[in-house]
Coordinates of C-alpha atoms in Angstrom, one line a residue:
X1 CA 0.0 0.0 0.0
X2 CA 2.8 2.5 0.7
X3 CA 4.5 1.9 -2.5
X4 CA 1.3 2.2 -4.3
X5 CA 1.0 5.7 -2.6
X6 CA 4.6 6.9 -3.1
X7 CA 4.2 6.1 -6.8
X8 CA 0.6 8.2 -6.9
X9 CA 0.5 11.4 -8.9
X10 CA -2.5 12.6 -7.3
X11 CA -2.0 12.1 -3.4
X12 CA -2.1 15.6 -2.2
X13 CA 1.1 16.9 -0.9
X14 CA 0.1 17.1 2.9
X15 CA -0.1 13.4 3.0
X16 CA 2.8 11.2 3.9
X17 CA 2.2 7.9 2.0
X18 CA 4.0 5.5 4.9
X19 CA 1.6 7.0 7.5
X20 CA -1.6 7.6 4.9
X21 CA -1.1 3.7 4.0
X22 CA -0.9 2.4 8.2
X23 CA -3.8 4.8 8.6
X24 CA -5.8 3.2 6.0
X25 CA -5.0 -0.4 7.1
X26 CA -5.6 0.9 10.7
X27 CA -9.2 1.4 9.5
X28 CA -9.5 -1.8 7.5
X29 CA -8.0 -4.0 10.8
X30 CA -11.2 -2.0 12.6
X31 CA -13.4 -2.9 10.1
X32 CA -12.6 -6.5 10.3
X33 CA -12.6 -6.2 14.4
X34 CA -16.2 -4.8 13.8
X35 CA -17.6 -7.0 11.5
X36 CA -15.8 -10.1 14.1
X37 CA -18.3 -8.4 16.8
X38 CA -21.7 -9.1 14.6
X39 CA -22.0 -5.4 13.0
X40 CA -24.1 -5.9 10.1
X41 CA -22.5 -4.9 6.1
X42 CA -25.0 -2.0 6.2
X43 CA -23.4 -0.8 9.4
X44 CA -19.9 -2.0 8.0
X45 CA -20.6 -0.1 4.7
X46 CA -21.4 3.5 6.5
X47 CA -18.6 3.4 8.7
X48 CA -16.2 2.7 5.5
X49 CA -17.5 5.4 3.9
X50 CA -17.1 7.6 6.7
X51 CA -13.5 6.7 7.1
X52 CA -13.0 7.7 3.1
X53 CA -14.8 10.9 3.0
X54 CA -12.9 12.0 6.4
X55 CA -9.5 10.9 4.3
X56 CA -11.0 13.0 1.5
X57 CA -12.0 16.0 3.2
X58 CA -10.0 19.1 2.0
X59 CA -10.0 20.3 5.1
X60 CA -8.0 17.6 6.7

């Protein structure tokens, strides 16, 4: 994953890929913890796009 982010063209500036790519497997080990504990894939599906529009956000 942090390969695949240092070679990206379009990864905003104010994100270093080593910590962007930990960060985003952070959220994906969470995921898995979440869905381990019975959350549903609707549940599982909101907080997943939560996590990517809070990635997203220009103002982050």
């Amino acid at each position: 994953m942090r390969r695949r982010l240092e070679q990206a063209t379009d990864l905003p500036s104010r994100y270093e890929p080593a910590t962007l790519a930990a960060l985003v497997h952070t959220i994906s080990d969470g995921i898995a913890v979440q869905a381990a504990a019975g959350r549903n894939r609707d549940e599982l599906w909101q907080l997943a796009n939560l996590a990517l529009r809070a990635l997203l956000d220009e103002g982050a």
